[in-house]
Amino acid sequence: MDETVAEFIKRTILKIPMNELITILKAWDFLSENQLQTINFRQRKESLVQHLVRLCEEKHASLNDAALLDIIYTQFHQHQKIWDVFQMSKGPGNIFSFFFFNKVTVSFRETEENAVWIRIAWGTQYTKPNQYKPTYVVYYSQTPYAFTSSSRLRRNAPLLGQALTVASKHHQIVKMDLRSRYLDSLKAIVFKQYNQIFETHNSTTPLQERNLGLDINMDSRIIHENIAEKERVQQITQETFGDYPQPRLEFAQYKLETKFKSDLNGSILAEREEPLRCLIKFSSPHLLEALKSLAPAGIADAPLSPLLTCIPNKRMNYFKIRDK
Amino acid sequence: MDSYDASESTPRQSTSLRPEDYFIGATFLQKRLESVRKQTSFIPTPPRRKIPHCSQLQEDVDPQKVAFLLHKQWTLYSLTPLYKFSYSNLKEYSRLLNAFIVAEKQKGLAVEVGEDFNVKVIFSTVLGIKGTQRDPEAFLVQILSKSQLPSENREGKVLWTGWFCCIFGDSLLETVSEDFTCLPLFLANGAESNTAIIGTWFQKTFDCYFSPLAINAFNLSWMAAMWTACKMDHYVATTEFLWSVPCSPQSLDISYAIHPEDAKAIWDSVHKTPGEVTQEEVDLFMDCLYSHFHRHFKIHLSATRLVRVSTSVASAHTDGKIKILCHKYLIGVLAHLTELAIFQIE
């Protein structure tokens, strides 16, 4: 076994948390049952890893086998990458053939749901591919969509785009303004699967009690002052966001170039023709759930602005807004 | 403080509220809540402040020496007056503090991984960092790593820096006797453990007290307005605000960056009194930003917590962190911070 392959396997296994090790090795399906049984999983990680590498050597693991292990690790740790979304189309576009002078390592792994995981390690004409900074592409073969992990090696982006387009028999590729760590959520948004009713949701409880957390056993002499308003807000929020858990995004970014119009004082910037140039970024561990809670908390009006509520529907979280 | 005309903003009591009515009613309530919230800090701050300008004394400032103060993040503390501190004993203080640090580290307290016990402490004065002649001289304390090789006399790397200053501190200076030196503003850069050790030594030696200086939203708004008001030849950074939204269970941060020329345009539009900044102008400036944001997103930024402001002059975080970017307005920024520090002490 090549030394670089051995090193690569060693570093990949070292990344794997102990509680996932057996699962990942089984999914890899490279080491035999017999070999796996010889392993003492209680020993210190250093020695465990060395033992595993020796076993791989016995079986003459190739670079491709190592790459496959890396794919599986990444599948288990999708959230460590940030994913972009590309949409391909047939139609007038460049029919090109290109010549691939650069050395690359390409590996594939198919999963259920018609998804293919592709791993590409990039090299140049003169250097071997760098196995430690690969790009991942998840391609759903029945669809024109591909999800790619944001690569630090930006110069490879056009090459990747071309390769994808050709390989999937399309003619054009466009990067969507959608990006997140959560591949599942991106999928749900892109394929419009996010409005499934949550299974364990109890829809028999009256709206009031469920959402407002009111205690119906409370003294009937105590009333909520603005209960009508609260209910209105709840209703609108529900209509906008639905009853289901929201797909998970971490941010939304808006580039605004709009004129200033104030309700406060008509004279402020009244003569100014130029728009205000603003960049607004919303960040949250779970953006859509946070936005959903704003109106009920009194921090936002209901209905919330369509600029925010359109995110899953328009499949975007990057926007450029100009005055019409 | 409430610039709202009461007649147009009384919430109507009709049972069927039109959306516009609700908006007006809510905004009125928001404004009221804002005023109350601002007043709870009970700061006897002047309703007007001078726009920071170059101090006449700034010609004495050695640009080389103050260059290192810029573009660094400083953690802020207020400091009560130092008892029997003397500028002629700086060498002695260096020696004593050095010994103290070595002793503390050998005790096993606050040892960082890989840290060297070979350190050197230097006290030095920084000329020109003051507002008036009455202000005491600012001074600097630095911890440097000492070179291991005896043959090399080179200064090692600076591990920690702290400096003490007082800009326009008249209100404090007037209240203390001759034995006290007033340097109410302390800024530190470097490991927290070192700050703690230095702090302990100063407290023991000069009977003073350090207290972290937080900056609340009210003061951050003032800083944003004043720094936007500063005339700049060119802008090195965008003007940016960060709000933290108190929603649960997920947190939400909103960052609002505006082109500095546009921020200045808004400011120039609300600014009336030349050379001064008033409370009303600060409020109006912020309200413009809030209302532009609300128009697009229907979110009331005024109901959230302002956590950070950043301009080409300086940036400040509510946790008491500051970074000064512009040499020209260094004294002005420090003057404002000195004022906050003095208020915290009193």
PDB file of C-alpha atoms in Angstrom, chain A residues 179-182 185 246-253 281-294 308 311 317, chain B residues 242-255:
ATOM      1  CA  ARG A 179     -26.598  28.047   0.808  1.00  0.00           C
ATOM      2  CA  SER A 180     -26.590  26.223   4.137  1.00  0.00           C
ATOM      3  CA  ARG A 181     -24.826  23.599   6.240  1.00  0.00           C
ATOM      4  CA  TYR A 182     -27.913  21.450   6.393  1.00  0.00           C
ATOM      5  CA  SER A 185     -33.005  21.252   4.641  1.00  0.00           C
ATOM      6  CA  GLN A 246     -39.166  24.676   9.318  1.00  0.00           C
ATOM      7  CA  PRO A 247     -36.224  23.641   7.141  1.00  0.00           C
ATOM      8  CA  ARG A 248     -32.982  24.591   8.796  1.00  0.00           C
ATOM      9  CA  LEU A 249     -30.939  27.503   7.516  1.00  0.00           C
ATOM     10  CA  GLU A 250     -28.329  29.499   9.370  1.00  0.00           C
ATOM     11  CA  PHE A 251     -28.548  32.836   7.641  1.00  0.00           C
ATOM     12  CA  ALA A 252     -30.238  35.058   5.089  1.00  0.00           C
ATOM     13  CA  GLN A 253     -28.496  37.973   3.423  1.00  0.00           C
ATOM     14  CA  LYS A 281     -27.616  39.661   7.399  1.00  0.00           C
ATOM     15  CA  PHE A 282     -29.810  37.561   9.667  1.00  0.00           C
ATOM     16  CA  SER A 283     -27.973  34.768  11.509  1.00  0.00           C
ATOM     17  CA  SER A 284     -29.336  32.097  13.771  1.00  0.00           C
ATOM     18  CA  PRO A 285     -28.793  28.437  14.602  1.00  0.00           C
ATOM     19  CA  HIS A 286     -32.268  27.915  13.104  1.00  0.00           C
ATOM     20  CA  LEU A 287     -33.244  31.013  11.144  1.00  0.00           C
ATOM     21  CA  LEU A 288     -36.783  30.216  10.051  1.00  0.00           C
ATOM     22  CA  GLU A 289     -37.886  29.103  13.509  1.00  0.00           C
ATOM     23  CA  ALA A 290     -36.438  32.314  14.950  1.00  0.00           C
ATOM     24  CA  LEU A 291     -38.254  34.442  12.357  1.00  0.00           C
ATOM     25  CA  LYS A 292     -41.464  32.568  13.096  1.00  0.00           C
ATOM     26  CA  SER A 293     -41.243  33.563  16.758  1.00  0.00           C
ATOM     27  CA  LEU A 294     -40.793  37.288  16.106  1.00  0.00           C
ATOM     28  CA  LEU A 308     -38.369  36.959   4.891  1.00  0.00           C
ATOM     29  CA  ILE A 311     -37.179  32.183   1.633  1.00  0.00           C
ATOM     30  CA  ASN A 317     -31.350  33.002   1.067  1.00  0.00           C
TER      31      ASN A 317
ATOM     32  CA  LEU B 242     -25.272  44.374  15.241  1.00  0.00           C
ATOM     33  CA  TRP B 243     -28.468  43.641  17.124  1.00  0.00           C
ATOM     34  CA  SER B 244     -29.233  40.601  19.222  1.00  0.00           C
ATOM     35  CA  VAL B 245     -32.874  39.602  19.181  1.00  0.00           C
ATOM     36  CA  PRO B 246     -34.335  38.230  22.407  1.00  0.00           C
ATOM     37  CA  CYS B 247     -36.439  35.506  20.851  1.00  0.00           C
ATOM     38  CA  SER B 248     -36.533  31.958  22.054  1.00  0.00           C
ATOM     39  CA  PRO B 249     -35.724  29.189  21.758  1.00  0.00           C
ATOM     40  CA  GLN B 250     -33.422  30.151  18.904  1.00  0.00           C
ATOM     41  CA  SER B 251     -31.223  33.213  19.071  1.00  0.00           C
ATOM     42  CA  LEU B 252     -31.169  35.626  16.155  1.00  0.00           C
ATOM     43  CA  ASP B 253     -28.540  38.189  15.250  1.00  0.00           C
ATOM     44  CA  ILE B 254     -29.181  40.980  12.806  1.00  0.00           C
ATOM     45  CA  SER B 255     -26.259  42.716  11.192  1.00  0.00           C
TER      46      SER B 255
END
